Short mmCIF file of C-alpha atoms in Angstrom, two decimals:
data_model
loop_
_atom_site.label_atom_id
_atom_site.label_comp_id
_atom_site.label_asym_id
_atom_site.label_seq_id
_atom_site.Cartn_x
_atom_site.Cartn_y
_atom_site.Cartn_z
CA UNK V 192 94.66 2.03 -10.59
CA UNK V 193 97.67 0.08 -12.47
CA UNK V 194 97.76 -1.74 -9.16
CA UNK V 195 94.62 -2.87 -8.92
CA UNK V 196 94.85 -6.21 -7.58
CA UNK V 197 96.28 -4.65 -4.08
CA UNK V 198 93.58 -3.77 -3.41
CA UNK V 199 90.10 -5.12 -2.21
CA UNK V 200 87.55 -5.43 -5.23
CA UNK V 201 84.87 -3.49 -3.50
CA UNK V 202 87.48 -0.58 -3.31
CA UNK V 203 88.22 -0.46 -6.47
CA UNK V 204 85.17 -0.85 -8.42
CA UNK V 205 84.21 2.30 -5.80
CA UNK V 206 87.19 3.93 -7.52
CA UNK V 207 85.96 2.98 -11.24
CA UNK V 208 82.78 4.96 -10.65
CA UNK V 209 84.74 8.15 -9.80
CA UNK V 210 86.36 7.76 -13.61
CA UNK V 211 84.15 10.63 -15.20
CA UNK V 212 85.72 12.57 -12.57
CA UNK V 213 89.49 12.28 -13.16
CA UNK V 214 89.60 9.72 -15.90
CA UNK V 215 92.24 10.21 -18.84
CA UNK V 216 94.07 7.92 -21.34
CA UNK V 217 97.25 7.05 -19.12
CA UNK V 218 94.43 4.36 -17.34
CA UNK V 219 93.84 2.51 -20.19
CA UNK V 220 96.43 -0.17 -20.05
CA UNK V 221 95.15 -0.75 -16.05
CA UNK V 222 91.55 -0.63 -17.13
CA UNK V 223 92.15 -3.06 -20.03
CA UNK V 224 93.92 -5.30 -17.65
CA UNK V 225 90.99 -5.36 -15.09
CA UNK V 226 88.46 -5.95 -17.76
CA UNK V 227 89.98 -9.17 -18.84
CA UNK V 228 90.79 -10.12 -15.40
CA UNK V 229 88.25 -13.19 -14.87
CA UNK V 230 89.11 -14.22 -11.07
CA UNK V 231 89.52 -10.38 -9.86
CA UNK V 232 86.03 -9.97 -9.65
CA UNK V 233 85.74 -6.13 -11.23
CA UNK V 234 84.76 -6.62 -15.27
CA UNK V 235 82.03 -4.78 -14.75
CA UNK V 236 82.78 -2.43 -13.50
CA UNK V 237 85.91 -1.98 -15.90
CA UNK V 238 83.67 -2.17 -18.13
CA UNK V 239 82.04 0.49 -17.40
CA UNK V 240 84.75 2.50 -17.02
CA UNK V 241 86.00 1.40 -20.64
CA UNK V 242 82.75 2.89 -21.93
CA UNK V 243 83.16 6.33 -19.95
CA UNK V 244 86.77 6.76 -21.58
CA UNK V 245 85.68 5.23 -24.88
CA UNK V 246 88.36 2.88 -25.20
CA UNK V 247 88.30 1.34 -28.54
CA UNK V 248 90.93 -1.34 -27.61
CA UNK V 249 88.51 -2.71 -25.45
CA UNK V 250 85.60 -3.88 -27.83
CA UNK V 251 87.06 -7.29 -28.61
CA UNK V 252 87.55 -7.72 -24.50
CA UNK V 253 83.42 -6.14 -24.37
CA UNK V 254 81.74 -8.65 -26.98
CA UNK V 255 83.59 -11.46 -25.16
CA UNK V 256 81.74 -10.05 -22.09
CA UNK V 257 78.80 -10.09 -23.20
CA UNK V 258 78.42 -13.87 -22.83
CA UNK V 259 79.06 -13.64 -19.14
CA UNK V 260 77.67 -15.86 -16.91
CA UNK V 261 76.70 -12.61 -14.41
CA UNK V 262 73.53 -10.27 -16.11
CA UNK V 263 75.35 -7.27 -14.21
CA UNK V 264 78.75 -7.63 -16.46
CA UNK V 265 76.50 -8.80 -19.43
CA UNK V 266 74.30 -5.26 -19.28
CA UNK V 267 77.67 -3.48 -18.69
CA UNK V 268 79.44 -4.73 -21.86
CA UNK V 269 76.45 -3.49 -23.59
CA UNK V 270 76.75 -0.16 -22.16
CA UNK V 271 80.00 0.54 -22.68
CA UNK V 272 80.15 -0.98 -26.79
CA UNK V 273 77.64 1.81 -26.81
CA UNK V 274 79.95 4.65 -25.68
CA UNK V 275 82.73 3.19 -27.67
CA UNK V 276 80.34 2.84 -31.20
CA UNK V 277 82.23 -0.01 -32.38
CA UNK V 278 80.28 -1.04 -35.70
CA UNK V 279 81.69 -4.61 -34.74
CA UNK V 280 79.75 -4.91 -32.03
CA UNK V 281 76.23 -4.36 -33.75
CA UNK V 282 75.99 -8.49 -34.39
CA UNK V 283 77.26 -9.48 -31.11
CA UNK V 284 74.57 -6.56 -29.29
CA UNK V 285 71.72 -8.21 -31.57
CA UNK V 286 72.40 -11.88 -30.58
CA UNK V 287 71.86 -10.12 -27.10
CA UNK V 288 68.29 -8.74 -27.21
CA UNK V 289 67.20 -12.42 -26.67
CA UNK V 290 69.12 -12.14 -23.43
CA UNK V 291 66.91 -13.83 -20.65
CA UNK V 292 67.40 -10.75 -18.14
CA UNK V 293 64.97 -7.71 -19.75
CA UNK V 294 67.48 -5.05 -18.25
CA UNK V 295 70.53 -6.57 -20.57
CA UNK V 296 68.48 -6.64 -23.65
CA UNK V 297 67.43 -2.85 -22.99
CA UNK V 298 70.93 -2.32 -22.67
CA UNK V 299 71.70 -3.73 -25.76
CA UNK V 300 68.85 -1.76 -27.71
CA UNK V 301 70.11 1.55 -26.03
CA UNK V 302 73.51 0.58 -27.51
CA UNK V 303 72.64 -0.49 -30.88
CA UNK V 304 70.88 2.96 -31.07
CA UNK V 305 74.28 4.76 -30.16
CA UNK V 306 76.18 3.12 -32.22
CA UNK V 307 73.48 4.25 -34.82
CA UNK V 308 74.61 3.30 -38.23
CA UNK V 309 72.07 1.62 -40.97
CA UNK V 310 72.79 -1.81 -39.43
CA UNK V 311 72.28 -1.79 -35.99
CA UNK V 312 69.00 0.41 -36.50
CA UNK V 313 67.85 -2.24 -39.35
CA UNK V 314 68.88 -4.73 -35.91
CA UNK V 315 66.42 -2.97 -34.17
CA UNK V 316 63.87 -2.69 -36.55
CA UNK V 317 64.05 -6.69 -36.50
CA UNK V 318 63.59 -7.39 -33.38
CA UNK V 319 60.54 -5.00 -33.38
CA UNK V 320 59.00 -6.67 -36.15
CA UNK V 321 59.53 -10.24 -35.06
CA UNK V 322 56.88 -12.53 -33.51
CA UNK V 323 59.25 -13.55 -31.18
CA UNK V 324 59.62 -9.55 -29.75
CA UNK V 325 59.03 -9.52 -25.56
CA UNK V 326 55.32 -8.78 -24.70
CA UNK V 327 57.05 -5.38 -22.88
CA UNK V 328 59.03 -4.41 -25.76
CA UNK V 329 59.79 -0.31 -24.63
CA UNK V 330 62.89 -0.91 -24.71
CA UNK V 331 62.61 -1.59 -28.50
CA UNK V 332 60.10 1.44 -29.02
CA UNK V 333 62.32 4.06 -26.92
CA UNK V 334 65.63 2.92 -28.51
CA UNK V 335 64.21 3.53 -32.25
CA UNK V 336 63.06 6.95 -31.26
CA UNK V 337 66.66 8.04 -30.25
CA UNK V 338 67.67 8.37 -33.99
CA UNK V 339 65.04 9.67 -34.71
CA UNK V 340 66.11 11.56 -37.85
CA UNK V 341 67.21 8.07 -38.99
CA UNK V 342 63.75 6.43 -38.14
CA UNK V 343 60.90 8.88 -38.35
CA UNK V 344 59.51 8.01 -41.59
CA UNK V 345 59.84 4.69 -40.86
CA UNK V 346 58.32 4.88 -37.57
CA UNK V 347 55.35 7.01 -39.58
CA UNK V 348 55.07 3.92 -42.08
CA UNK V 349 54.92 1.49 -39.26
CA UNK V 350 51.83 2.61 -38.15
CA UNK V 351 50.04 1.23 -40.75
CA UNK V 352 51.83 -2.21 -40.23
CA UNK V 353 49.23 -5.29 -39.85
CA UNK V 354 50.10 -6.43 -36.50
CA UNK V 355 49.22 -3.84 -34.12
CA UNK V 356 51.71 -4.73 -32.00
CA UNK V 357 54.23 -3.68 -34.29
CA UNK V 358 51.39 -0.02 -34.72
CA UNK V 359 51.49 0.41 -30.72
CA UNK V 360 55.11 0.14 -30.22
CA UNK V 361 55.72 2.60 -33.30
CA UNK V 362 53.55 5.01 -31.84
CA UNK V 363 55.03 5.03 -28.54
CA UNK V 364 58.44 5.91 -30.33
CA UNK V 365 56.87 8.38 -32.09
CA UNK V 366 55.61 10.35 -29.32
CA UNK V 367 59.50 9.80 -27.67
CA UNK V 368 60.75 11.60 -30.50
CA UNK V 369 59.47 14.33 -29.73
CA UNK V 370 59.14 15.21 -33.60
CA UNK V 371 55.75 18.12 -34.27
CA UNK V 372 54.83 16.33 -37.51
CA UNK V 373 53.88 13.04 -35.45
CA UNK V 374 51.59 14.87 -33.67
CA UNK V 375 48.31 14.77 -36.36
CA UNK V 376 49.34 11.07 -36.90
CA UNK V 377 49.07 10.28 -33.27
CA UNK V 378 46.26 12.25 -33.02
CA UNK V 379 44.02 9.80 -35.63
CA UNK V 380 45.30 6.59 -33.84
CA UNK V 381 44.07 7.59 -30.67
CA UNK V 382 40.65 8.22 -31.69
CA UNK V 383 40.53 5.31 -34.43
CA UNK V 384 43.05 2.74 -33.73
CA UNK V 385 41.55 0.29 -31.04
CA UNK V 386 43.35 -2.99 -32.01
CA UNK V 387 44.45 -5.21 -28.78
CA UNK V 388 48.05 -5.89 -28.07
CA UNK V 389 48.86 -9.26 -26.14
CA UNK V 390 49.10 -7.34 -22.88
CA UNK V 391 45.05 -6.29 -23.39
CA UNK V 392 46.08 -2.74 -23.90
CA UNK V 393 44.98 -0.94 -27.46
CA UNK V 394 47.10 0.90 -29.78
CA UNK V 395 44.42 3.76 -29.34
CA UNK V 396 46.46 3.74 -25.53
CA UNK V 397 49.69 3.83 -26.98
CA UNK V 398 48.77 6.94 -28.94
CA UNK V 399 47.40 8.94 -26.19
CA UNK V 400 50.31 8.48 -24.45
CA UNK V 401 52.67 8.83 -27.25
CA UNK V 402 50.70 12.36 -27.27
CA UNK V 403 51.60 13.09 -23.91
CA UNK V 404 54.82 12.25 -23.84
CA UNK V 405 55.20 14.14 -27.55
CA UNK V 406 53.50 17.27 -25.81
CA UNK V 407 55.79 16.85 -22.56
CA UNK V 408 59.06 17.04 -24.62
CA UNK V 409 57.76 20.13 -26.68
CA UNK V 410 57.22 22.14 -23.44
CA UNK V 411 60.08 21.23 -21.97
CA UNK V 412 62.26 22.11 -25.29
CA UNK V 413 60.48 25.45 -24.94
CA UNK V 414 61.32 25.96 -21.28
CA UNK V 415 64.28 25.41 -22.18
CA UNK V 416 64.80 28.03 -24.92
CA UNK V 417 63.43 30.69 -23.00
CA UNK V 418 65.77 30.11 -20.20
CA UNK V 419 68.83 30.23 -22.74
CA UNK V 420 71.13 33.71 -22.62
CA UNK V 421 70.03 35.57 -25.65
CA UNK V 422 72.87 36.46 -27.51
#
């Protein structure tokens, strides 16, 4: 690894996806070398391997990154200030959900929900509300639902929100939280809610799927507990 540049690029970027395997600390001076090599050819994939070791030296190296020229490296910054949770990084991942490619700006809303504190979720919430949000804005919806003991209520007060794309969206998150007391709220909009979003879809569809998806995750959770050892 330290010797990187013997190597062919396609080698070791193979090697860099083996890190959760035998990663550890002695690699971070190599890894942190690679990431801020620009002719190399590897950031992103150092990158990513920054992320899976959580190396906070890297952040400053990771913002820079995400300005790169290639969508790949941009979306892998992303990923990795996500692992790391570097509160620095929640202005830098922001700027990014206006990225052109839809895959980096999901990465960047999966991230700014990781790193989770009241900023980057009051980020989020932003974007959401803004009349400049993407027509597909899931990305948005399914990052807010990841804290969701951070964003329920909220999420529950946003379905009463005048533009009903702002209503659809927060009813898709709801149902991705899995959360039992979303489940009567859901419930109304799908039988009363039939506003039309830009894509021609209704927030009364959002719901019923929100349902679903809520109902999914509750059998699953209790598949789950009934396969656990009892103690």
């Amino acid at each position: 690894m330290t010797g990187y540049r013997n190597f062919d690029p396609e080698i070791y970027s193979r090697a860099l996806n083996l890190l959760v395997l035998f990663g550890d600390e002695s690699l971070a001076d190599a890894l942190l070398a690679a990431l801020a090599d620009e002719e190399y050819g590897c950031q992103a994939w150092a990158a990513t391997g920054c992320g899976i070791l959580r190396l906070q030296a890297a952040a400053p190296v990771l913002i820079d990154l995400l300005r790169h020229p290639d969508a790949f490296a941009r979306e892998s910054a992303c990923e990795a200030l996500g692992e790391i949770r570097d509160p620095t990084a929640v202005t830098p991942l922001a700027q990014v959900l206006d990225d052109p490619a839809e895959h980096v700006r999901a990465a960047a809303a999966y991230a700014l929900a990781d790193i989770g504190d009241d900023e980057a979720i009051e980020q989020l919430w932003t974007a959401l509300e803004s009349p400049r949000r993407p027509v597909r804005a899931g990305y948005l919806s399914a990052a807010l639902a990841r804290p969701a003991t951070k964003t329920l209520n909220r999420l529950i007060q946003a379905t009463s929100h005048d533009d009903p794309e702002v209503r659809f969206w927060a009813a898709r998150a709801l149902g991705a939280t899995g959360d039992d007391r979303a489940e009567e709220l859901l419930t109304h909009l799908a039988a009363e809610d039939h506003a039309r979003v830009r894509t021609g879809a209704h927030v009364s569809t959002a719901a019923k799927k929100a349902l679903k998806t809520l109902r999914n995750i509750r059998e699953h959770r209790r598949k789950a507990r009934a396969r656990a050892p009892r103690g």
